[in-house]
Amino acid sequence: DLATRRPVRPDKLFPPELHAQGPHVLPAAEPPLPELSTPELERRFQVRLADIDANQHVTNASYVARALEAVDQACWREQRLAALDVQFLAECHHGSYVRSRSSAQADGSRLHVIAREEDGKELARARTRWAGR
């Protein structure tokens, strides 16, 4: 929605006859991921032209890449990414600085947040799960 600058759910955008009938391919959206209160790792990045899509916004893939940068090297060496849940919250543009933060959780997952540096606005949240190699 260009007026609100927010994504629109497909069932609100397309006519009813185009809605999927029968079982869904993907599970229904989960509730919002929890807030990351105490980050263990933090990385700072400037948004590059390579991060920008045709609408002049940071791409979804760039948010994921930035989230994964805030994972310690031992995790990358000893484990593999087994699951990823991402929630995109706000837009970001070329030249902005973002902070990627993460922290391990008691359930073995890792929570991530990408926030715009100039105003602290959360742009995306993610949860990753890692498994042994």
PDB file of C-alpha atoms in Angstrom:
ATOM      1  CA  ASP A   1       0.000   0.000   0.000  1.00  0.00           C
ATOM      2  CA  LEU A   2       1.805   3.106  -1.234  1.00  0.00           C
ATOM      3  CA  ALA A   3      -0.187   5.418   1.030  1.00  0.00           C
ATOM      4  CA  THR A   4       0.613   3.584   4.282  1.00  0.00           C
ATOM      5  CA  ARG A   5       3.985   2.188   3.120  1.00  0.00           C
ATOM      6  CA  ARG A   6       2.975  -1.206   4.554  1.00  0.00           C
ATOM      7  CA  PRO A   7       2.590  -4.633   2.905  1.00  0.00           C
ATOM      8  CA  VAL A   8      -0.949  -5.700   2.035  1.00  0.00           C
ATOM      9  CA  ARG A   9      -2.210  -9.226   2.697  1.00  0.00           C
ATOM     10  CA  PRO A  10      -3.032 -11.035  -0.572  1.00  0.00           C
ATOM     11  CA  ASP A  11      -6.606 -11.801   0.561  1.00  0.00           C
ATOM     12  CA  LYS A  12      -7.200  -8.038   0.899  1.00  0.00           C
ATOM     13  CA  LEU A  13      -5.714  -7.288  -2.513  1.00  0.00           C
ATOM     14  CA  PHE A  14      -7.060  -9.981  -4.840  1.00  0.00           C
ATOM     15  CA  PRO A  15     -10.699 -10.815  -5.550  1.00  0.00           C
ATOM     16  CA  PRO A  16     -12.207 -13.797  -3.672  1.00  0.00           C
ATOM     17  CA  GLU A  17     -12.235 -16.041  -6.751  1.00  0.00           C
ATOM     18  CA  LEU A  18      -8.437 -15.911  -6.818  1.00  0.00           C
ATOM     19  CA  HIS A  19      -8.006 -16.950  -3.179  1.00  0.00           C
ATOM     20  CA  ALA A  20      -6.479 -20.369  -2.685  1.00  0.00           C
ATOM     21  CA  GLN A  21      -9.008 -23.121  -2.127  1.00  0.00           C
ATOM     22  CA  GLY A  22      -8.028 -26.124  -0.057  1.00  0.00           C
ATOM     23  CA  PRO A  23      -4.852 -26.570   1.989  1.00  0.00           C
ATOM     24  CA  HIS A  24      -2.301 -23.771   2.048  1.00  0.00           C
ATOM     25  CA  VAL A  25       1.211 -24.351   0.779  1.00  0.00           C
ATOM     26  CA  LEU A  26       2.719 -22.266   3.590  1.00  0.00           C
ATOM     27  CA  PRO A  27       1.611 -22.184   7.224  1.00  0.00           C
ATOM     28  CA  ALA A  28      -0.325 -19.175   8.480  1.00  0.00           C
ATOM     29  CA  ALA A  29       1.717 -16.251   9.748  1.00  0.00           C
ATOM     30  CA  GLU A  30       2.925 -16.596  13.296  1.00  0.00           C
ATOM     31  CA  PRO A  31       2.418 -13.897  15.911  1.00  0.00           C
ATOM     32  CA  PRO A  32       5.116 -11.216  15.973  1.00  0.00           C
ATOM     33  CA  LEU A  33       8.531 -12.422  17.039  1.00  0.00           C
ATOM     34  CA  PRO A  34       9.523 -11.327  20.532  1.00  0.00           C
ATOM     35  CA  GLU A  35      11.545  -8.202  21.173  1.00  0.00           C
ATOM     36  CA  LEU A  36      15.300  -8.651  21.515  1.00  0.00           C
ATOM     37  CA  SER A  37      16.050  -7.143  24.915  1.00  0.00           C
ATOM     38  CA  THR A  38      19.756  -7.879  25.422  1.00  0.00           C
ATOM     39  CA  PRO A  39      21.800  -8.408  22.257  1.00  0.00           C
ATOM     40  CA  GLU A  40      24.978 -10.483  22.479  1.00  0.00           C
ATOM     41  CA  LEU A  41      26.327  -9.464  19.070  1.00  0.00           C
ATOM     42  CA  GLU A  42      25.951  -6.319  17.041  1.00  0.00           C
ATOM     43  CA  ARG A  43      27.182  -5.330  13.586  1.00  0.00           C
ATOM     44  CA  ARG A  44      26.825  -1.972  11.836  1.00  0.00           C
ATOM     45  CA  PHE A  45      26.215  -1.638   8.086  1.00  0.00           C
ATOM     46  CA  GLN A  46      25.551   1.108   5.592  1.00  0.00           C
ATOM     47  CA  VAL A  47      22.843   0.298   3.047  1.00  0.00           C
ATOM     48  CA  ARG A  48      24.521  -0.145  -0.351  1.00  0.00           C
ATOM     49  CA  LEU A  49      23.086   0.223  -3.824  1.00  0.00           C
ATOM     50  CA  ALA A  50      23.335  -3.566  -4.107  1.00  0.00           C
ATOM     51  CA  ASP A  51      20.797  -3.797  -1.241  1.00  0.00           C
ATOM     52  CA  ILE A  52      18.154  -1.763  -3.108  1.00  0.00           C
ATOM     53  CA  ASP A  53      15.206  -3.057  -5.165  1.00  0.00           C
ATOM     54  CA  ALA A  54      13.305  -1.419  -8.033  1.00  0.00           C
ATOM     55  CA  ASN A  55      11.179   0.537  -5.513  1.00  0.00           C
ATOM     56  CA  GLN A  56      14.320   2.023  -3.932  1.00  0.00           C
ATOM     57  CA  HIS A  57      13.879  -0.025  -0.736  1.00  0.00           C
ATOM     58  CA  VAL A  58      16.198  -2.514   0.927  1.00  0.00           C
ATOM     59  CA  THR A  59      15.446  -6.022  -0.391  1.00  0.00           C
ATOM     60  CA  ASN A  60      14.141  -8.811   1.822  1.00  0.00           C
ATOM     61  CA  ALA A  61      17.262 -10.840   1.032  1.00  0.00           C
ATOM     62  CA  SER A  62      19.475  -8.000   2.275  1.00  0.00           C
ATOM     63  CA  TYR A  63      17.668  -7.973   5.625  1.00  0.00           C
ATOM     64  CA  VAL A  64      18.267 -11.714   5.960  1.00  0.00           C
ATOM     65  CA  ALA A  65      21.933 -11.345   5.004  1.00  0.00           C
ATOM     66  CA  ARG A  66      22.409  -8.607   7.595  1.00  0.00           C
ATOM     67  CA  ALA A  67      20.693 -10.693  10.272  1.00  0.00           C
ATOM     68  CA  LEU A  68      23.002 -13.626   9.577  1.00  0.00           C
ATOM     69  CA  GLU A  69      26.061 -11.382   9.863  1.00  0.00           C
ATOM     70  CA  ALA A  70      25.302 -10.994  13.585  1.00  0.00           C
ATOM     71  CA  VAL A  71      26.055 -14.666  14.330  1.00  0.00           C
ATOM     72  CA  ASP A  72      29.356 -15.636  15.898  1.00  0.00           C
ATOM     73  CA  GLN A  73      31.932 -17.505  13.817  1.00  0.00           C
ATOM     74  CA  ALA A  74      31.847 -20.569  16.076  1.00  0.00           C
ATOM     75  CA  CYS A  75      28.170 -21.045  15.266  1.00  0.00           C
ATOM     76  CA  TRP A  76      28.919 -20.843  11.525  1.00  0.00           C
ATOM     77  CA  ARG A  77      31.830 -23.301  11.801  1.00  0.00           C
ATOM     78  CA  GLU A  78      30.085 -25.883  13.977  1.00  0.00           C
ATOM     79  CA  GLN A  79      26.477 -25.694  12.815  1.00  0.00           C
ATOM     80  CA  ARG A  80      24.285 -25.085   9.807  1.00  0.00           C
ATOM     81  CA  LEU A  81      21.243 -22.878   9.437  1.00  0.00           C
ATOM     82  CA  ALA A  82      18.235 -25.173   9.843  1.00  0.00           C
ATOM     83  CA  ALA A  83      15.292 -22.749  10.027  1.00  0.00           C
ATOM     84  CA  LEU A  84      14.559 -19.080   9.481  1.00  0.00           C
ATOM     85  CA  ASP A  85      11.493 -16.999  10.320  1.00  0.00           C
ATOM     86  CA  VAL A  86      11.568 -13.338   9.258  1.00  0.00           C
ATOM     87  CA  GLN A  87       9.106 -10.542   9.837  1.00  0.00           C
ATOM     88  CA  PHE A  88       9.589  -7.374   7.803  1.00  0.00           C
ATOM     89  CA  LEU A  89       8.429  -4.315   9.698  1.00  0.00           C
ATOM     90  CA  ALA A  90       9.497  -1.118   7.917  1.00  0.00           C
ATOM     91  CA  GLU A  91      11.251   0.174   4.831  1.00  0.00           C
ATOM     92  CA  CYS A  92      14.796   1.441   4.590  1.00  0.00           C
ATOM     93  CA  HIS A  93      16.663   3.316   1.862  1.00  0.00           C
ATOM     94  CA  HIS A  94      20.128   3.679   0.355  1.00  0.00           C
ATOM     95  CA  GLY A  95      22.682   5.417   2.537  1.00  0.00           C
ATOM     96  CA  SER A  96      21.023   4.630   5.866  1.00  0.00           C
ATOM     97  CA  TYR A  97      23.018   2.905   8.554  1.00  0.00           C
ATOM     98  CA  VAL A  98      21.521  -0.174  10.178  1.00  0.00           C
ATOM     99  CA  ARG A  99      22.460  -2.192  13.212  1.00  0.00           C
ATOM    100  CA  SER A 100      22.062  -5.957  13.154  1.00  0.00           C
ATOM    101  CA  ARG A 101      21.765  -7.445  16.638  1.00  0.00           C
ATOM    102  CA  SER A 102      21.287 -11.001  17.832  1.00  0.00           C
ATOM    103  CA  SER A 103      21.178 -13.126  20.936  1.00  0.00           C
ATOM    104  CA  ALA A 104      20.966 -16.848  21.674  1.00  0.00           C
ATOM    105  CA  GLN A 105      17.762 -17.980  23.390  1.00  0.00           C
ATOM    106  CA  ALA A 106      17.136 -20.672  26.011  1.00  0.00           C
ATOM    107  CA  ASP A 107      15.269 -22.839  23.471  1.00  0.00           C
ATOM    108  CA  GLY A 108      18.365 -23.026  21.246  1.00  0.00           C
ATOM    109  CA  SER A 109      17.131 -20.482  18.707  1.00  0.00           C
ATOM    110  CA  ARG A 110      18.677 -17.090  18.048  1.00  0.00           C
ATOM    111  CA  LEU A 111      16.662 -13.854  17.865  1.00  0.00           C
ATOM    112  CA  HIS A 112      17.710 -11.075  15.501  1.00  0.00           C
ATOM    113  CA  VAL A 113      16.679  -7.474  14.983  1.00  0.00           C
ATOM    114  CA  ILE A 114      17.676  -5.074  12.230  1.00  0.00           C
ATOM    115  CA  ALA A 115      17.173  -1.438  13.228  1.00  0.00           C
ATOM    116  CA  ARG A 116      17.787   1.852  11.460  1.00  0.00           C
ATOM    117  CA  GLU A 117      20.525   3.691  13.304  1.00  0.00           C
ATOM    118  CA  GLU A 118      19.271   7.269  12.883  1.00  0.00           C
ATOM    119  CA  ASP A 119      15.924   6.721  14.617  1.00  0.00           C
ATOM    120  CA  GLY A 120      16.140   3.233  16.167  1.00  0.00           C
ATOM    121  CA  LYS A 121      13.175   2.034  14.066  1.00  0.00           C
ATOM    122  CA  GLU A 122      12.994  -1.766  13.844  1.00  0.00           C
ATOM    123  CA  LEU A 123      13.063  -2.780  10.189  1.00  0.00           C
ATOM    124  CA  ALA A 124      12.954  -6.568  10.582  1.00  0.00           C
ATOM    125  CA  ARG A 125      12.955  -9.274  13.227  1.00  0.00           C
ATOM    126  CA  ALA A 126      14.093 -12.831  12.693  1.00  0.00           C
ATOM    127  CA  ARG A 127      14.485 -16.129  14.503  1.00  0.00           C
ATOM    128  CA  THR A 128      17.081 -18.633  13.357  1.00  0.00           C
ATOM    129  CA  ARG A 129      17.571 -22.222  14.430  1.00  0.00           C
ATOM    130  CA  TRP A 130      20.882 -23.949  13.950  1.00  0.00           C
ATOM    131  CA  ALA A 131      21.669 -27.684  13.801  1.00  0.00           C
ATOM    132  CA  GLY A 132      24.877 -29.687  14.028  1.00  0.00           C
ATOM    133  CA  ARG A 133      26.660 -30.495  10.785  1.00  0.00           C
TER     134      ARG A 133
END
